[in-house]
Short mmCIF file of C-alpha atoms and ligand atoms in Angstrom, two decimals:
data_model
loop_
_atom_site.label_atom_id
_atom_site.label_comp_id
_atom_site.label_asym_id
_atom_site.label_seq_id
_atom_site.Cartn_x
_atom_site.Cartn_y
_atom_site.Cartn_z
CA UNK A 1 -29.20 65.56 68.45
CA UNK A 2 -30.62 62.14 68.67
CA UNK A 3 -32.34 62.70 65.38
CA UNK A 4 -29.03 63.84 63.84
CA UNK A 5 -27.28 60.75 65.20
CA UNK A 6 -30.06 58.61 63.85
CA UNK A 7 -29.68 60.18 60.41
CA UNK A 8 -25.87 59.78 60.49
CA UNK A 9 -26.20 56.22 61.68
CA UNK A 10 -28.76 55.45 59.03
CA UNK A 11 -26.45 57.08 56.47
CA UNK A 12 -23.43 55.05 57.51
CA UNK A 13 -25.46 51.83 57.59
CA UNK A 14 -26.62 52.47 54.04
CA UNK A 15 -23.01 53.44 53.07
CA UNK A 16 -21.76 50.15 54.54
CA UNK A 17 -24.57 48.36 52.70
CA UNK A 18 -23.57 50.09 49.47
CA UNK A 19 -19.93 49.24 50.06
CA UNK A 20 -20.87 45.64 50.72
CA UNK A 21 -22.94 45.51 47.52
CA UNK A 22 -20.41 47.29 45.37
CA UNK A 23 -17.14 45.72 46.56
CA UNK A 24 -17.29 43.06 49.24
CA UNK A 25 -19.87 40.76 47.67
CA UNK A 26 -18.46 40.97 44.14
CA UNK A 27 -14.94 40.42 45.55
CA UNK A 28 -16.17 37.31 47.31
CA UNK A 29 -17.93 36.02 44.20
CA UNK A 30 -14.84 36.86 42.15
CA UNK A 31 -12.72 34.80 44.52
CA UNK A 32 -15.14 31.90 44.31
CA UNK A 33 -15.12 32.13 40.51
CA UNK A 34 -11.29 32.22 40.49
CA UNK A 35 -11.20 29.16 42.72
CA UNK A 36 -13.50 27.25 40.34
CA UNK A 37 -11.28 28.19 37.39
CA UNK A 38 -8.19 27.16 39.38
CA UNK A 39 -9.85 23.81 40.04
CA UNK A 40 -10.30 23.34 36.31
CA UNK A 41 -13.95 24.25 35.98
CA UNK A 42 -13.49 26.34 32.82
CA UNK A 43 -17.11 26.21 31.86
CA UNK A 44 -18.35 27.97 35.05
CA UNK A 45 -19.92 31.34 34.12
CA UNK A 46 -18.73 34.46 36.00
CA UNK A 47 -21.85 36.36 37.15
CA UNK A 48 -20.11 39.17 38.97
CA UNK A 49 -20.65 42.90 38.66
CA UNK A 50 -18.11 45.29 40.03
CA UNK A 51 -17.13 48.92 39.96
CA UNK A 52 -13.84 50.70 39.31
CA UNK A 53 -10.75 48.51 39.69
CA UNK A 54 -12.89 45.58 40.67
CA UNK A 55 -15.01 46.01 37.56
CA UNK A 56 -11.84 45.86 35.43
CA UNK A 57 -10.68 42.72 37.22
CA UNK A 58 -14.09 41.10 36.67
CA UNK A 59 -14.02 41.94 32.96
CA UNK A 60 -10.45 40.55 32.67
CA UNK A 61 -11.46 37.39 34.46
CA UNK A 62 -14.47 36.98 32.20
CA UNK A 63 -12.36 37.26 29.01
CA UNK A 64 -9.63 35.02 30.49
CA UNK A 65 -12.33 32.47 31.32
CA UNK A 66 -13.62 32.74 27.75
CA UNK A 67 -10.19 32.05 26.26
CA UNK A 68 -9.44 29.20 28.68
CA UNK A 69 -12.83 27.73 27.84
CA UNK A 70 -12.03 27.79 24.08
CA UNK A 71 -8.59 26.30 24.60
CA UNK A 72 -9.99 23.65 26.88
CA UNK A 73 -12.76 22.79 24.44
CA UNK A 74 -10.23 22.39 21.66
CA UNK A 75 -7.98 20.16 23.75
CA UNK A 76 -10.86 18.20 25.18
CA UNK A 77 -12.62 17.61 21.88
CA UNK A 78 -11.78 13.98 21.12
CA UNK A 79 -11.75 14.58 17.37
CA UNK A 80 -8.78 16.95 17.79
CA UNK A 81 -7.02 14.70 20.24
CA UNK A 82 -3.45 13.83 19.16
CA UNK A 83 -4.08 10.09 19.48
CA UNK A 84 -7.25 10.42 17.41
CA UNK A 85 -5.38 12.36 14.70
CA UNK A 86 -2.55 9.82 14.59
CA UNK A 87 -5.06 6.98 14.64
CA UNK A 88 -6.84 8.33 11.58
CA UNK A 89 -3.66 8.49 9.46
CA UNK A 90 -3.10 5.74 6.90
CA UNK A 91 0.62 6.35 7.26
CA UNK A 92 2.46 4.63 10.08
CA UNK A 93 3.87 7.05 12.66
CA UNK A 94 6.73 6.22 14.98
CA UNK A 95 8.49 8.44 17.51
CA UNK A 96 11.78 7.39 19.08
CA UNK A 97 13.89 9.17 21.66
CA UNK A 98 17.55 10.08 21.24
CA UNK A 99 18.51 6.56 22.38
CA UNK A 100 16.37 5.14 19.53
CA UNK A 101 13.86 3.71 21.99
CA UNK A 102 10.27 3.75 20.77
CA UNK A 103 8.09 6.32 22.53
CA UNK A 104 4.97 6.42 20.38
CA UNK A 105 3.33 4.42 17.56
CA UNK A 106 -0.01 4.78 15.85
CA UNK A 107 -2.54 2.11 14.82
CA UNK A 108 -1.42 2.05 11.17
CA UNK A 109 2.17 1.28 12.12
CA UNK A 110 1.06 -1.61 14.33
CA UNK A 111 -1.03 -2.97 11.44
CA UNK A 112 1.80 -2.56 8.90
CA UNK A 113 4.09 -4.73 11.01
CA UNK A 114 1.40 -6.94 12.56
CA UNK A 115 2.40 -5.86 16.08
CA UNK A 116 -0.09 -6.87 18.77
CA UNK A 117 0.80 -3.97 21.11
CA UNK A 118 2.84 -0.76 20.87
CA UNK A 119 6.49 -1.78 21.41
CA UNK A 120 7.06 1.17 23.74
CA UNK A 121 10.47 1.29 25.41
CA UNK A 122 12.01 -1.20 22.98
CA UNK A 123 14.76 -0.18 20.60
CA UNK A 124 14.27 0.19 16.86
CA UNK A 125 16.67 -2.66 16.22
CA UNK A 126 14.87 -5.02 18.60
CA UNK A 127 11.56 -4.28 16.96
CA UNK A 128 12.35 -4.04 13.24
CA UNK A 129 15.76 -5.76 12.93
CA UNK A 130 16.63 -3.50 10.04
CA UNK A 131 19.94 -1.65 9.71
CA UNK A 132 18.70 0.72 7.00
CA UNK A 133 15.86 1.95 9.21
CA UNK A 134 18.23 2.42 12.09
CA UNK A 135 20.62 4.31 9.78
CA UNK A 136 17.82 6.57 8.55
CA UNK A 137 16.80 7.51 12.10
CA UNK A 138 20.44 7.99 13.09
CA UNK A 139 21.00 10.34 10.13
CA UNK A 140 17.97 12.43 11.17
CA UNK A 141 19.27 12.54 14.76
CA UNK A 142 22.76 13.49 13.59
CA UNK A 143 21.33 16.68 12.17
CA UNK A 144 21.70 15.71 8.56
CA UNK A 145 18.23 17.15 7.98
CA UNK A 146 14.99 15.26 7.27
CA UNK A 147 15.60 11.92 5.59
CA UNK A 148 13.46 10.54 2.73
CA UNK A 149 14.31 6.96 1.93
CA UNK A 150 12.76 3.87 0.39
CA UNK A 151 13.39 0.89 2.63
CA UNK A 152 12.72 -2.81 2.24
CA UNK A 153 11.75 -4.20 5.64
CA UNK A 154 10.68 -7.72 6.56
CA UNK A 155 7.27 -7.29 8.13
CA UNK A 156 5.60 -9.94 10.23
CA UNK A 157 2.53 -11.56 8.66
CA UNK A 158 0.12 -14.11 10.07
CA UNK A 159 2.11 -16.78 8.21
CA UNK A 160 5.74 -15.73 8.68
CA UNK A 161 7.62 -12.70 7.35
CA UNK A 162 7.13 -10.89 4.05
CA UNK A 163 9.33 -8.23 2.49
CA UNK A 164 7.48 -4.94 2.31
CA UNK A 165 8.60 -1.67 0.78
CA UNK A 166 8.18 1.63 2.59
CA UNK A 167 8.81 5.26 1.78
CA UNK A 168 10.09 6.53 5.14
CA UNK A 169 10.45 10.19 6.10
CA UNK A 170 12.36 10.78 9.33
CA UNK A 171 12.81 14.19 10.94
CA UNK A 172 14.45 15.26 14.20
CA UNK A 173 12.20 16.48 17.01
CA UNK A 174 13.77 19.58 18.51
CA UNK A 175 12.11 21.55 21.34
CA UNK A 176 12.04 25.32 20.66
CA UNK A 177 14.36 26.12 23.56
CA UNK A 178 16.86 23.37 22.85
CA UNK A 179 19.35 22.93 20.04
CA UNK A 180 19.82 19.19 20.48
CA UNK A 181 17.17 16.86 18.99
CA UNK A 182 15.22 14.95 21.63
CA UNK A 183 14.15 12.24 19.23
CA UNK A 184 12.92 11.48 15.74
CA UNK A 185 9.51 11.21 14.16
CA UNK A 186 9.36 8.72 11.29
CA UNK A 187 6.41 8.44 8.89
CA UNK A 188 5.98 5.14 7.03
CA UNK A 189 4.13 4.92 3.73
CA UNK A 190 3.56 1.37 2.44
CA UNK A 191 4.60 1.31 -1.25
CA UNK A 192 4.73 -2.48 -1.65
CA UNK A 193 1.90 -2.54 -4.20
CA UNK A 194 3.53 0.21 -6.20
CA UNK A 195 6.80 -1.72 -6.21
CA UNK A 196 5.04 -4.91 -7.31
CA UNK A 197 3.37 -3.00 -10.17
CA UNK A 198 6.71 -1.54 -11.17
CA UNK A 199 8.17 -5.07 -11.30
CA UNK A 200 5.25 -6.31 -13.44
CA UNK A 201 5.72 -3.39 -15.83
CA UNK A 202 9.45 -4.01 -16.01
CA UNK A 203 8.90 -7.71 -16.74
CA UNK A 204 6.31 -6.82 -19.35
CA UNK A 205 8.61 -4.46 -21.20
CA UNK A 206 11.42 -7.04 -21.05
CA UNK A 207 9.06 -9.73 -22.37
CA UNK A 208 7.72 -7.55 -25.18
CA UNK A 209 11.22 -6.58 -26.26
CA UNK A 210 12.29 -10.20 -26.23
CA UNK A 211 9.22 -11.37 -28.17
CA UNK A 212 9.64 -8.65 -30.79
CA UNK A 213 13.37 -9.04 -31.11
CA UNK A 214 13.28 -12.71 -32.11
CA UNK A 215 11.19 -12.37 -35.33
CA UNK A 216 12.85 -9.06 -36.21
CA UNK A 217 16.29 -10.68 -35.89
CA UNK A 218 15.21 -13.62 -38.08
CA UNK A 219 13.82 -11.30 -40.78
CA UNK A 220 17.00 -9.23 -40.59
CA UNK A 221 19.21 -12.33 -41.03
CA UNK A 222 17.30 -13.57 -44.08
CA UNK A 223 17.28 -10.10 -45.66
CA UNK A 224 21.05 -9.97 -45.28
CA UNK A 225 21.40 -13.39 -46.93
CA UNK A 226 19.24 -12.22 -49.82
CA UNK A 227 21.22 -9.00 -50.26
CA UNK A 228 24.49 -10.94 -50.09
CA UNK A 229 23.52 -12.88 -53.21
CA UNK A 230 20.91 -15.47 -52.26
CA UNK A 231 18.44 -13.57 -54.44
CA UNK A 232 19.98 -15.25 -57.49
CA UNK A 233 19.50 -18.66 -55.90
CA UNK A 234 15.78 -19.14 -56.50
CA UNK A 235 15.06 -22.02 -54.06
CA UNK A 236 17.03 -20.24 -51.36
CA UNK A 237 15.25 -16.96 -52.11
CA UNK A 238 11.86 -18.64 -51.88
CA UNK A 239 12.72 -20.28 -48.58
CA UNK A 240 13.96 -16.96 -47.20
CA UNK A 241 10.77 -15.18 -48.24
CA UNK A 242 8.64 -17.85 -46.63
CA UNK A 243 10.50 -17.62 -43.32
CA UNK A 244 10.30 -13.84 -43.43
CA UNK A 245 6.60 -13.96 -44.18
CA UNK A 246 5.99 -16.34 -41.25
CA UNK A 247 7.93 -14.12 -38.86
CA UNK A 248 6.21 -11.04 -40.17
CA UNK A 249 2.86 -12.74 -39.45
CA UNK A 250 4.09 -13.41 -35.94
CA UNK A 251 5.07 -9.79 -35.47
CA UNK A 252 1.65 -8.64 -36.67
CA UNK A 253 -0.10 -11.07 -34.33
CA UNK A 254 1.98 -9.87 -31.40
CA UNK A 255 1.29 -6.23 -32.12
CA UNK A 256 -2.41 -6.94 -32.56
CA UNK A 257 -2.57 -8.82 -29.23
CA UNK A 258 -0.61 -6.10 -27.46
CA UNK A 259 -2.96 -3.45 -28.81
CA UNK A 260 -5.98 -5.49 -27.71
CA UNK A 261 -4.54 -5.81 -24.22
CA UNK A 262 -3.65 -2.16 -23.86
CA UNK A 263 -7.14 -1.13 -25.01
CA UNK A 264 -8.73 -3.48 -22.50
CA UNK A 265 -6.47 -2.77 -19.57
CA UNK A 266 -7.26 0.23 -17.48
CA UNK A 267 -10.32 1.25 -19.48
CA UNK A 268 -12.06 -2.07 -18.77
CA UNK A 269 -15.79 -1.72 -19.43
CA UNK A 270 -15.38 1.58 -21.30
CA UNK A 271 -13.54 -0.27 -24.07
CA UNK A 272 -16.59 -2.43 -24.91
CA UNK A 273 -19.20 -1.90 -27.63
CA UNK A 274 -22.20 -3.55 -25.98
CA UNK A 275 -24.91 -5.09 -28.20
CA UNK A 276 -27.44 -7.90 -27.96
CA UNK A 277 -25.48 -11.07 -28.78
CA UNK A 278 -26.99 -14.44 -29.50
CA UNK A 279 -24.62 -16.79 -27.71
CA UNK A 280 -25.37 -19.86 -29.84
CA UNK A 281 -24.81 -17.97 -33.11
CA UNK A 282 -21.61 -16.48 -31.73
CA UNK A 283 -20.16 -19.90 -30.80
CA UNK A 284 -21.21 -21.45 -34.13
CA UNK A 285 -19.56 -18.57 -36.01
CA UNK A 286 -16.25 -19.07 -34.18
CA UNK A 287 -16.21 -22.84 -34.80
CA UNK A 288 -16.88 -22.17 -38.46
CA UNK A 289 -13.96 -19.73 -38.65
CA UNK A 290 -11.71 -22.40 -37.13
CA UNK A 291 -12.84 -25.08 -39.59
CA UNK A 292 -9.52 -25.16 -41.54
CA UNK A 293 -7.55 -25.74 -38.30
CA UNK A 294 -10.06 -28.34 -37.11
CA UNK A 295 -9.72 -30.24 -40.36
CA UNK A 296 -5.93 -29.93 -40.33
CA UNK A 297 -5.74 -31.43 -36.83
CA UNK A 298 -8.38 -34.06 -37.58
CA UNK A 299 -10.24 -32.86 -34.48
CA UNK A 300 -13.88 -33.23 -33.58
CA UNK A 301 -15.47 -30.14 -32.12
CA UNK A 302 -18.96 -30.54 -30.74
CA UNK A 303 -21.27 -27.85 -29.49
CA UNK A 304 -23.25 -29.09 -26.50
CA UNK A 305 -25.64 -26.17 -26.25
CA UNK A 306 -29.05 -26.44 -24.63
CA UNK A 307 -32.04 -24.90 -26.33
CA UNK A 308 -33.09 -21.53 -25.04
CA UNK A 309 -29.61 -20.07 -24.62
CA UNK A 310 -30.08 -16.38 -23.87
CA UNK A 311 -29.35 -13.33 -25.93
CA UNK A 312 -26.75 -11.58 -23.80
CA UNK A 313 -25.54 -8.00 -23.58
CA UNK A 314 -21.91 -8.10 -24.67
CA UNK A 315 -19.32 -6.86 -27.15
CA UNK A 316 -19.73 -9.37 -30.04
CA UNK A 317 -16.28 -8.74 -31.49
CA UNK A 318 -14.56 -9.27 -28.11
CA UNK A 319 -16.67 -12.33 -27.34
CA UNK A 320 -15.65 -13.87 -30.69
CA UNK A 321 -12.04 -13.20 -29.71
CA UNK A 322 -12.51 -15.00 -26.34
CA UNK A 323 -14.12 -18.13 -27.81
CA UNK A 324 -11.66 -18.14 -30.72
CA UNK A 325 -8.66 -18.07 -28.35
CA UNK A 326 -10.07 -20.81 -26.11
CA UNK A 327 -11.06 -23.20 -28.91
CA UNK A 328 -7.86 -22.47 -30.85
CA UNK A 329 -5.82 -23.26 -27.71
CA UNK A 330 -7.71 -26.54 -27.28
CA UNK A 331 -6.78 -27.36 -30.88
CA UNK A 332 -3.15 -26.24 -30.48
CA UNK A 333 -2.36 -27.81 -27.13
CA UNK A 334 -4.93 -30.57 -26.83
CA UNK A 335 -2.78 -33.18 -28.53
CA UNK A 336 -4.43 -36.58 -28.45
CA UNK A 337 -4.79 -39.53 -30.73
CA UNK A 338 -8.29 -38.38 -31.50
CA UNK A 339 -8.70 -34.75 -30.55
CA UNK A 340 -12.09 -34.11 -29.06
CA UNK A 341 -13.24 -30.68 -28.02
CA UNK A 342 -16.58 -30.04 -26.39
CA UNK A 343 -17.99 -26.51 -26.15
CA UNK A 344 -20.78 -26.36 -23.60
CA UNK A 345 -23.05 -23.66 -22.23
CA UNK A 346 -25.59 -23.53 -19.42
CA UNK A 347 -27.46 -20.96 -17.39
CA UNK A 348 -26.24 -20.41 -13.81
CA UNK A 349 -29.35 -19.11 -12.13
CA UNK A 350 -31.09 -16.36 -14.09
CA UNK A 351 -28.33 -13.78 -14.24
CA UNK A 352 -25.26 -15.72 -15.41
CA UNK A 353 -24.46 -17.94 -18.32
CA UNK A 354 -21.50 -20.33 -18.23
CA UNK A 355 -19.53 -21.41 -21.28
CA UNK A 356 -16.97 -24.24 -21.10
CA UNK A 357 -14.32 -25.40 -23.57
CA UNK A 358 -13.05 -28.87 -22.78
CA UNK A 359 -10.37 -30.88 -24.56
CA UNK A 360 -8.89 -34.35 -24.13
CA UNK A 361 -5.23 -33.33 -24.43
CA UNK A 362 -2.36 -33.56 -21.93
CA UNK A 363 -3.88 -30.88 -19.69
CA UNK A 364 -1.95 -28.32 -17.63
CA UNK A 365 0.37 -29.17 -14.71
CA UNK A 366 -0.95 -28.08 -11.31
CA UNK A 367 1.93 -25.63 -10.71
CA UNK A 368 1.15 -23.78 -13.94
CA UNK A 369 -2.63 -23.55 -13.45
CA UNK A 370 -2.63 -20.30 -11.39
CA UNK A 371 -0.40 -18.57 -13.98
CA UNK A 372 -1.79 -19.44 -17.40
CA UNK A 373 -3.86 -16.21 -17.57
CA UNK A 374 -0.75 -14.07 -16.98
CA UNK A 375 0.75 -12.13 -19.87
CA UNK A 376 3.43 -14.13 -21.72
CA UNK A 377 3.06 -17.15 -19.44
CA UNK A 378 3.53 -20.38 -21.31
CA UNK A 379 3.61 -23.90 -19.97
CA UNK A 380 5.88 -25.04 -22.78
CA UNK A 381 7.60 -22.04 -24.28
CA UNK A 382 8.89 -23.68 -27.43
CA UNK A 383 5.68 -25.56 -28.13
CA UNK A 384 3.72 -22.31 -27.85
CA UNK A 385 6.01 -20.52 -30.31
CA UNK A 386 6.00 -23.32 -32.89
CA UNK A 387 2.19 -23.39 -32.89
CA UNK A 388 2.16 -19.61 -33.34
CA UNK A 389 1.25 -18.57 -29.80
CA UNK A 390 2.07 -15.12 -28.49
CA UNK A 391 1.56 -15.98 -24.82
CA UNK A 392 -1.09 -13.26 -24.66
CA UNK A 393 -4.20 -15.19 -25.74
CA UNK A 394 -5.48 -16.19 -22.28
CA UNK A 395 -4.57 -12.81 -20.85
CA UNK A 396 -6.88 -11.22 -23.44
CA UNK A 397 -9.58 -13.77 -22.57
CA UNK A 398 -9.33 -12.83 -18.89
CA UNK A 399 -9.47 -9.09 -19.54
CA UNK A 400 -12.45 -9.31 -21.88
CA UNK A 401 -14.41 -11.46 -19.43
CA UNK A 402 -13.57 -9.19 -16.47
CA UNK A 403 -14.52 -6.11 -18.50
CA UNK A 404 -17.96 -7.71 -18.99
CA UNK A 405 -18.25 -8.20 -15.22
CA UNK A 406 -17.70 -11.96 -15.52
CA UNK A 407 -15.34 -14.59 -14.17
CA UNK A 408 -12.96 -16.99 -15.83
CA UNK A 409 -11.01 -20.06 -14.73
CA UNK A 410 -9.48 -23.37 -15.68
CA UNK A 411 -9.58 -26.87 -14.29
CA UNK A 412 -7.22 -29.62 -15.32
CA UNK A 413 -5.87 -32.93 -14.25
CA UNK A 414 -2.64 -33.69 -16.10
CA UNK A 415 -3.19 -36.33 -18.72
CA UNK A 416 -6.95 -35.82 -18.64
CA UNK A 417 -7.38 -32.65 -20.64
CA UNK A 418 -8.15 -29.09 -19.67
CA UNK A 419 -11.46 -27.33 -19.16
CA UNK A 420 -11.62 -23.55 -19.43
CA UNK A 421 -14.81 -21.95 -18.11
CA UNK A 422 -16.19 -18.46 -18.08
CA UNK A 423 -19.30 -16.94 -16.58
CA UNK A 424 -20.87 -13.87 -18.10
CA UNK A 425 -23.74 -11.76 -16.83
CA UNK A 426 -26.75 -11.91 -19.18
CA UNK A 427 -27.32 -8.16 -18.70
CA UNK A 428 -24.73 -5.44 -18.33
CA UNK A 429 -25.22 -3.21 -15.31
CA UNK A 430 -25.23 0.55 -15.58
P1 LIG B 1 -0.28 -18.81 -26.34
O1 LIG B 1 -0.36 -17.66 -27.23
O2 LIG B 1 1.09 -19.27 -26.03
O3 LIG B 1 -1.20 -19.91 -26.73
P2 LIG B 1 -2.10 -18.37 -24.16
O4 LIG B 1 -2.15 -17.23 -23.21
O5 LIG B 1 -3.26 -18.59 -25.03
O6 LIG B 1 -0.74 -18.22 -24.95
O7 LIG B 1 -1.87 -19.69 -23.29
C1 LIG B 1 -0.88 -19.71 -22.31
C2 LIG B 1 -0.31 -21.11 -22.14
O8 LIG B 1 -1.27 -21.95 -21.52
C3 LIG B 1 0.02 -21.78 -23.47
O9 LIG B 1 1.33 -21.43 -23.88
C4 LIG B 1 -0.08 -23.24 -23.12
O10 LIG B 1 1.15 -23.68 -22.58
C5 LIG B 1 -1.15 -23.28 -22.02
N1 LIG B 1 -2.47 -23.73 -22.51
C6 LIG B 1 -3.48 -22.95 -22.94
N2 LIG B 1 -4.55 -23.70 -23.30
C7 LIG B 1 -4.20 -24.97 -23.09
C8 LIG B 1 -4.89 -26.23 -23.26
N3 LIG B 1 -6.14 -26.31 -23.72
N4 LIG B 1 -4.22 -27.36 -22.92
C9 LIG B 1 -2.95 -27.31 -22.44
N5 LIG B 1 -2.26 -26.15 -22.26
C10 LIG B 1 -2.87 -25.01 -22.58
#
């Protein structure tokens, strides 16, 4: 009997032990694991084995833990963080609430408007003082659909305000369970440079049309006179032909200069035919070509070139064009009782050579100095036209020199002549 009791007792002890191993301990561990997850410890592994229902619960918890872990990793990864994403955008991002108060801005927006800190809580109007921007956001809020507008906004700069142009897209923010928009997200794209380029292009086309129209109109007028009977009047006919020939020359010059510019612009270095060019020979050749003009003006052109000037890698045809334009300008504009032009050259270190063209004419007023290399810029419009200028000569000079990887500039004190300088690399890179 005792033995039987002992066996039963031993059996129930081992049954309790089995129960404890199979259910109680895993249930306790499961609870502990659940508590860790509840406390936010997603990464904690679940080492629990269970049987039956408990086994199912353990497996569910393990897969839930896995999914929570993934989601948490994604959220916690700083590179996927919302602020980090907004911070990496070049576009400015702005979120306002339904009352048009600013709720969120990114770094780019702060930079665009030179704002020291996010203007959170302030209204759009307080911050940007721009009715068009306010109207754009209002339209998006009023459910007129996403708004795409180009806005001119005065943006703060270190030295005052400057008008900038933005392409702004504004869209209503509507939570999935709510019909009414809670606010608006506006994306700002700075298109100021694009606008400036557009303006330059517009000016250029206007200038070209104007420059072409004048000689064409003159030729047209004289042709009409000839057709109307002036052909029989020999002196009149001769005069007409001469004027037409002169204006035709002007047209050809203009077209040639325009073609030169368009070949140089954009393509830059690709437009050059690089060869070994002997600088001294190149300068002497240009002065020789200009001999008739030098004689006509009674000018003295001296070449102050040191011995040992280098052979440089350049496009000889373009270089001729540069020196021709500079020396011809000195002859055209360097009016003086005794016109003196000095062409100098000197090495600047071992990599650069500098060429200067200096005259003793009236020079260039200070206000015009920064602009003389611009297309069609003339200090004295009429003077330039009467001496046959197209207003493109210095622009070509600048483009050729830049295409060679060089620099160009001018110095002048009114009344004391002008000195144009350019620096060219002796060797072309690449
Ligand atoms: P243009 O075809 O009219 O000569 P450029 O581009 O060569 O055009 O020159 C632009 C303007 O710069 C000229 O119209 C002239 O007013 C001024 N300029 C150029 N060179 C000189 C110079 N050596 N002295 C004074 N003014 C100059």
